[in-house]
Amino acid sequence: DAKTTQPPSMDCAEGRAANLPCNHSTISGNEYVYWYRQIHSQGPQYIIHGLKNNETNEMASLIITEDRKSSTLILPHATLRDTAVYYCIVRPHAGGTSYGKLTFGQGTILTVHP
Amino acid sequence: ETGVTQTPRHLVMGMTNKKSLKCEQHLGHNAMYWYKQSAKKPLELMFVYNFKEQTENNSVPSRFSPECPNSSHLFLHLHTLQPEDSALYLCASSQGLVTNEQFFGPGTRLTVL
């Protein structure tokens, strides 16, 4: 799986957009970008994933650059409950011998403050 | 609520004890996973089960013994653990292995004295 690089921490004011970057310069053509988050003392939670087009769901938006070497997770109106560690994971979408093996890095600690 | 429950939520055990962690998923999934999260370390995958069959053992010491009696239940039997095994143990499930969308339980915080 492609290696990802995320800033160790970020701050965001409540109500503002939180933009979390992820670099994945060695991403392969068949690899997707997945985002999970882990709120303190809870298990990780799936947020969103994408291949090359921008994606949006009820939780967030995912913007992937045209060369696919980086992406940004956007929480449009951050709340205090969005304070968590956010993980960017790059891996093939399905199948192959590495199925099921999510590899979590250190992630970005996002702190949303009042 | 993610549909994945874990019991107990907290466990303290001595090095000579035998205990078991339980995970149950109510999502109709076929694949289940055990992860370990030590302090200041990333999550580490331990075991993967698909349709009750173990498909992955990530070089986990034999003092950790998983059991998957059916697709809804997963156990992790613990014996003669070491203090360095203290960690958050997370269970997850997914609709088969051909998806990277996993649903995690809240975890069991284990302390080995």
mmCIF file of C-alpha atoms in Angstrom:
data_model
loop_
_atom_site.group_PDB
_atom_site.id
_atom_site.type_symbol
_atom_site.label_atom_id
_atom_site.label_comp_id
_atom_site.label_asym_id
_atom_site.label_seq_id
_atom_site.Cartn_x
_atom_site.Cartn_y
_atom_site.Cartn_z
ATOM 1 C CA ASP A 1 0.000 0.000 0.000
ATOM 2 C CA ALA A 2 1.128 3.523 -0.709
ATOM 3 C CA LYS A 3 2.642 5.472 2.182
ATOM 4 C CA THR A 4 0.760 8.532 3.408
ATOM 5 C CA THR A 5 1.979 11.658 5.165
ATOM 6 C CA GLN A 6 -0.257 13.766 7.377
ATOM 7 C CA PRO A 7 0.479 16.699 9.688
ATOM 8 C CA PRO A 8 0.555 15.528 13.312
ATOM 9 C CA SER A 9 -1.946 18.097 14.515
ATOM 10 C CA MET A 10 -4.292 20.864 13.413
ATOM 11 C CA ASP A 11 -6.660 23.318 15.056
ATOM 12 C CA CYS A 12 -9.974 24.598 13.806
ATOM 13 C CA ALA A 13 -12.554 27.014 15.150
ATOM 14 C CA GLU A 14 -16.032 25.685 15.714
ATOM 15 C CA GLY A 15 -18.305 26.392 12.775
ATOM 16 C CA ARG A 16 -15.450 26.842 10.346
ATOM 17 C CA ALA A 17 -14.318 24.384 7.711
ATOM 18 C CA ALA A 18 -11.591 21.949 8.702
ATOM 19 C CA ASN A 19 -9.276 21.037 5.838
ATOM 20 C CA LEU A 20 -7.094 18.031 6.560
ATOM 21 C CA PRO A 21 -4.331 17.310 4.021
ATOM 22 C CA CYS A 22 -2.777 14.000 3.108
ATOM 23 C CA ASN A 23 0.166 13.353 0.821
ATOM 24 C CA HIS A 24 0.346 10.051 -1.033
ATOM 25 C CA SER A 25 2.847 10.674 -3.807
ATOM 26 C CA THR A 26 3.475 6.944 -4.457
ATOM 27 C CA ILE A 27 -0.183 6.058 -4.957
ATOM 28 C CA SER A 28 -0.852 3.450 -7.644
ATOM 29 C CA GLY A 29 -3.526 3.606 -10.283
ATOM 30 C CA ASN A 30 -5.747 1.057 -8.559
ATOM 31 C CA GLU A 31 -5.461 2.526 -5.073
ATOM 32 C CA TYR A 32 -8.212 4.476 -3.382
ATOM 33 C CA VAL A 33 -7.933 7.077 -0.652
ATOM 34 C CA TYR A 34 -9.842 6.227 2.519
ATOM 35 C CA TRP A 35 -10.439 8.406 5.557
ATOM 36 C CA TYR A 36 -11.263 7.198 9.030
ATOM 37 C CA ARG A 37 -11.392 9.064 12.321
ATOM 38 C CA GLN A 38 -11.054 7.979 15.920
ATOM 39 C CA ILE A 39 -12.676 9.968 18.649
ATOM 40 C CA HIS A 40 -11.024 9.570 22.025
ATOM 41 C CA SER A 41 -11.722 6.209 23.685
ATOM 42 C CA GLN A 42 -13.750 4.961 20.734
ATOM 43 C CA GLY A 43 -13.066 2.720 17.760
ATOM 44 C CA PRO A 44 -12.225 4.227 14.371
ATOM 45 C CA GLN A 45 -15.101 5.347 12.178
ATOM 46 C CA TYR A 46 -15.188 5.235 8.391
ATOM 47 C CA ILE A 47 -15.742 8.674 6.841
ATOM 48 C CA ILE A 48 -15.339 8.592 3.072
ATOM 49 C CA HIS A 49 -13.258 7.215 0.215
ATOM 50 C CA GLY A 50 -12.478 8.112 -3.378
ATOM 51 C CA LEU A 51 -10.409 7.196 -6.415
ATOM 52 C CA LYS A 52 -9.938 10.324 -8.485
ATOM 53 C CA ASN A 53 -13.170 12.268 -8.485
ATOM 54 C CA ASN A 54 -14.184 14.471 -5.616
ATOM 55 C CA GLU A 55 -16.609 12.802 -3.260
ATOM 56 C CA THR A 56 -19.128 14.121 -0.769
ATOM 57 C CA ASN A 57 -21.326 12.477 1.804
ATOM 58 C CA GLU A 58 -23.210 13.561 4.894
ATOM 59 C CA MET A 59 -20.035 13.688 6.952
ATOM 60 C CA ALA A 60 -17.393 15.234 4.720
ATOM 61 C CA SER A 61 -16.007 16.029 1.297
ATOM 62 C CA LEU A 62 -12.903 14.512 -0.228
ATOM 63 C CA ILE A 63 -10.890 16.477 -2.752
ATOM 64 C CA ILE A 64 -8.240 14.515 -4.673
ATOM 65 C CA THR A 65 -5.740 16.384 -6.827
ATOM 66 C CA GLU A 66 -5.636 15.647 -10.534
ATOM 67 C CA ASP A 67 -2.301 13.830 -10.245
ATOM 68 C CA ARG A 68 -3.731 11.927 -7.233
ATOM 69 C CA LYS A 69 -0.610 12.583 -5.189
ATOM 70 C CA SER A 70 -2.468 14.369 -2.442
ATOM 71 C CA SER A 71 -5.943 14.827 -1.069
ATOM 72 C CA THR A 72 -7.861 16.956 1.405
ATOM 73 C CA LEU A 73 -10.649 15.913 3.717
ATOM 74 C CA ILE A 74 -13.044 18.760 4.349
ATOM 75 C CA LEU A 75 -15.404 18.977 7.314
ATOM 76 C CA PRO A 76 -17.534 21.919 6.157
ATOM 77 C CA HIS A 77 -18.753 23.121 9.547
ATOM 78 C CA ALA A 78 -16.620 21.633 12.272
ATOM 79 C CA THR A 79 -18.158 21.035 15.689
ATOM 80 C CA LEU A 80 -16.551 20.212 19.019
ATOM 81 C CA ARG A 81 -17.569 16.586 18.451
ATOM 82 C CA ASP A 82 -15.312 16.458 15.396
ATOM 83 C CA THR A 83 -12.261 16.605 17.646
ATOM 84 C CA ALA A 84 -10.528 13.319 16.832
ATOM 85 C CA VAL A 85 -7.556 11.676 15.164
ATOM 86 C CA TYR A 86 -8.071 11.544 11.398
ATOM 87 C CA TYR A 87 -6.403 8.789 9.383
ATOM 88 C CA CYS A 88 -5.721 8.845 5.665
ATOM 89 C CA ILE A 89 -5.257 5.342 4.222
ATOM 90 C CA VAL A 90 -4.389 4.412 0.665
ATOM 91 C CA ARG A 91 -5.034 0.905 -0.611
ATOM 92 C CA PRO A 92 -6.655 -1.085 -3.372
ATOM 93 C CA HIS A 93 -10.426 -0.947 -3.292
ATOM 94 C CA ALA A 94 -11.131 -4.642 -3.134
ATOM 95 C CA GLY A 95 -9.689 -8.062 -3.702
ATOM 96 C CA GLY A 96 -6.105 -9.090 -4.020
ATOM 97 C CA THR A 97 -3.983 -10.661 -1.322
ATOM 98 C CA SER A 98 -4.011 -7.620 0.916
ATOM 99 C CA TYR A 99 -7.741 -7.527 1.395
ATOM 100 C CA GLY A 100 -8.997 -6.415 4.776
ATOM 101 C CA LYS A 101 -5.631 -5.102 5.883
ATOM 102 C CA LEU A 102 -6.184 -1.496 6.816
ATOM 103 C CA THR A 103 -2.863 0.086 7.787
ATOM 104 C CA PHE A 104 -3.308 3.006 10.140
ATOM 105 C CA GLY A 105 -0.519 5.568 10.518
ATOM 106 C CA GLN A 106 -0.251 8.212 13.224
ATOM 107 C CA GLY A 107 -2.933 10.394 11.650
ATOM 108 C CA THR A 108 -3.729 14.045 12.326
ATOM 109 C CA ILE A 109 -5.056 15.136 15.696
ATOM 110 C CA LEU A 110 -7.750 17.683 14.893
ATOM 111 C CA THR A 111 -8.798 19.905 17.774
ATOM 112 C CA VAL A 112 -11.933 21.961 17.269
ATOM 113 C CA HIS A 113 -12.130 24.819 19.729
ATOM 114 C CA PRO A 114 -15.000 27.145 20.631
ATOM 115 C CA GLU B 1 -23.660 2.897 17.849
ATOM 116 C CA THR B 2 -21.822 1.078 15.081
ATOM 117 C CA GLY B 3 -23.532 -2.300 15.427
ATOM 118 C CA VAL B 4 -20.389 -3.838 16.884
ATOM 119 C CA THR B 5 -20.288 -4.437 20.623
ATOM 120 C CA GLN B 6 -17.376 -5.479 22.781
ATOM 121 C CA THR B 7 -17.262 -6.794 26.331
ATOM 122 C CA PRO B 8 -15.859 -6.093 28.753
ATOM 123 C CA ARG B 9 -15.032 -2.438 28.113
ATOM 124 C CA HIS B 10 -12.282 -2.509 30.726
ATOM 125 C CA LEU B 11 -10.250 -5.441 32.017
ATOM 126 C CA VAL B 12 -7.436 -5.692 34.530
ATOM 127 C CA MET B 13 -5.644 -9.007 34.765
ATOM 128 C CA GLY B 14 -2.533 -10.507 36.236
ATOM 129 C CA MET B 15 0.089 -12.214 34.164
ATOM 130 C CA THR B 16 -1.050 -15.651 35.236
ATOM 131 C CA ASN B 17 -4.742 -15.088 34.590
ATOM 132 C CA LYS B 18 -6.815 -16.385 31.703
ATOM 133 C CA LYS B 19 -9.484 -14.093 30.328
ATOM 134 C CA SER B 20 -11.478 -13.665 27.144
ATOM 135 C CA LEU B 21 -12.599 -10.659 25.154
ATOM 136 C CA LYS B 22 -15.879 -10.881 23.294
ATOM 137 C CA CYS B 23 -17.042 -9.130 20.166
ATOM 138 C CA GLU B 24 -20.464 -9.322 18.566
ATOM 139 C CA GLN B 25 -21.664 -7.679 15.385
ATOM 140 C CA HIS B 26 -25.313 -7.114 14.498
ATOM 141 C CA LEU B 27 -24.703 -6.018 10.913
ATOM 142 C CA GLY B 28 -24.893 -9.316 9.065
ATOM 143 C CA HIS B 29 -21.245 -9.039 8.086
ATOM 144 C CA ASN B 30 -19.071 -11.996 7.173
ATOM 145 C CA ALA B 31 -15.614 -10.739 8.077
ATOM 146 C CA MET B 32 -14.332 -9.855 11.537
ATOM 147 C CA TYR B 33 -11.045 -8.451 12.760
ATOM 148 C CA TRP B 34 -9.007 -7.960 15.919
ATOM 149 C CA TYR B 35 -6.759 -4.892 16.199
ATOM 150 C CA LYS B 36 -4.416 -3.784 18.962
ATOM 151 C CA GLN B 37 -3.779 -0.136 19.785
ATOM 152 C CA SER B 38 -0.946 0.504 22.217
ATOM 153 C CA ALA B 39 -0.301 3.920 23.697
ATOM 154 C CA LYS B 40 1.251 6.322 21.216
ATOM 155 C CA LYS B 41 1.278 3.658 18.489
ATOM 156 C CA PRO B 42 -0.863 3.150 15.389
ATOM 157 C CA LEU B 43 -3.490 0.440 15.259
ATOM 158 C CA GLU B 44 -2.042 -2.962 14.453
ATOM 159 C CA LEU B 45 -4.054 -5.663 12.738
ATOM 160 C CA MET B 46 -3.874 -8.955 14.653
ATOM 161 C CA PHE B 47 -6.314 -11.422 13.092
ATOM 162 C CA VAL B 48 -8.794 -11.602 10.234
ATOM 163 C CA TYR B 49 -11.694 -14.032 9.942
ATOM 164 C CA ASN B 50 -13.905 -14.520 6.926
ATOM 165 C CA PHE B 51 -16.938 -16.801 7.183
ATOM 166 C CA LYS B 52 -15.531 -18.150 10.473
ATOM 167 C CA GLU B 53 -12.221 -19.111 8.881
ATOM 168 C CA GLN B 54 -9.006 -17.386 9.900
ATOM 169 C CA THR B 55 -7.431 -15.739 6.891
ATOM 170 C CA GLU B 56 -4.784 -13.643 8.576
ATOM 171 C CA ASN B 57 -2.547 -13.971 11.629
ATOM 172 C CA ASN B 58 -0.227 -11.003 11.727
ATOM 173 C CA SER B 59 2.569 -12.796 13.617
ATOM 174 C CA VAL B 60 0.669 -12.554 16.872
ATOM 175 C CA PRO B 61 2.163 -14.375 19.903
ATOM 176 C CA SER B 62 0.404 -17.586 20.869
ATOM 177 C CA ARG B 63 -0.661 -16.124 24.226
ATOM 178 C CA PHE B 64 -3.410 -14.486 22.153
ATOM 179 C CA SER B 65 -5.822 -17.113 20.852
ATOM 180 C CA PRO B 66 -8.753 -16.040 18.668
ATOM 181 C CA GLU B 67 -11.961 -17.964 18.205
ATOM 182 C CA CYS B 68 -14.749 -17.347 15.731
ATOM 183 C CA PRO B 69 -17.677 -19.722 16.352
ATOM 184 C CA ASN B 70 -19.903 -17.989 13.800
ATOM 185 C CA SER B 71 -19.901 -14.904 11.600
ATOM 186 C CA SER B 72 -21.446 -12.754 14.335
ATOM 187 C CA HIS B 73 -19.116 -13.547 17.216
ATOM 188 C CA LEU B 74 -15.406 -13.231 17.729
ATOM 189 C CA PHE B 75 -13.419 -13.973 20.863
ATOM 190 C CA LEU B 76 -9.860 -13.281 21.895
ATOM 191 C CA HIS B 77 -8.641 -15.644 24.590
ATOM 192 C CA LEU B 78 -5.798 -14.308 26.692
ATOM 193 C CA HIS B 79 -3.356 -16.252 28.844
ATOM 194 C CA THR B 80 -0.003 -15.533 30.472
ATOM 195 C CA LEU B 81 0.068 -12.014 29.115
ATOM 196 C CA GLN B 82 2.855 -9.529 29.712
ATOM 197 C CA PRO B 83 2.545 -5.931 30.934
ATOM 198 C CA GLU B 84 3.483 -4.739 27.439
ATOM 199 C CA ASP B 85 0.270 -6.350 26.167
ATOM 200 C CA SER B 86 -1.683 -3.619 27.921
ATOM 201 C CA ALA B 87 -3.545 -1.809 25.172
ATOM 202 C CA LEU B 88 -6.916 -1.043 23.613
ATOM 203 C CA TYR B 89 -8.176 -4.104 21.746
ATOM 204 C CA LEU B 90 -10.558 -3.271 18.953
ATOM 205 C CA CYS B 91 -12.879 -5.539 17.044
ATOM 206 C CA ALA B 92 -14.206 -4.666 13.607
ATOM 207 C CA SER B 93 -16.430 -6.230 10.992
ATOM 208 C CA SER B 94 -17.071 -5.759 7.295
ATOM 209 C CA GLN B 95 -19.286 -7.136 4.562
ATOM 210 C CA GLY B 96 -16.762 -9.649 3.349
ATOM 211 C CA LEU B 97 -13.134 -8.924 2.621
ATOM 212 C CA VAL B 98 -13.760 -7.094 -0.639
ATOM 213 C CA THR B 99 -14.389 -3.817 1.093
ATOM 214 C CA ASN B 100 -12.252 -1.457 3.075
ATOM 215 C CA GLU B 101 -15.207 -0.068 5.010
ATOM 216 C CA GLN B 102 -14.876 -1.603 8.412
ATOM 217 C CA PHE B 103 -17.129 -0.977 11.390
ATOM 218 C CA PHE B 104 -15.348 -0.857 14.712
ATOM 219 C CA GLY B 105 -16.506 -1.605 18.208
ATOM 220 C CA PRO B 106 -15.662 0.658 21.159
ATOM 221 C CA GLY B 107 -12.765 -1.530 22.251
ATOM 222 C CA THR B 108 -11.658 -3.237 25.450
ATOM 223 C CA ARG B 109 -9.089 -1.364 27.515
ATOM 224 C CA LEU B 110 -6.806 -4.095 28.865
ATOM 225 C CA THR B 111 -4.322 -3.587 31.685
ATOM 226 C CA VAL B 112 -1.906 -6.401 32.532
ATOM 227 C CA LEU B 113 -0.324 -6.128 35.954
#
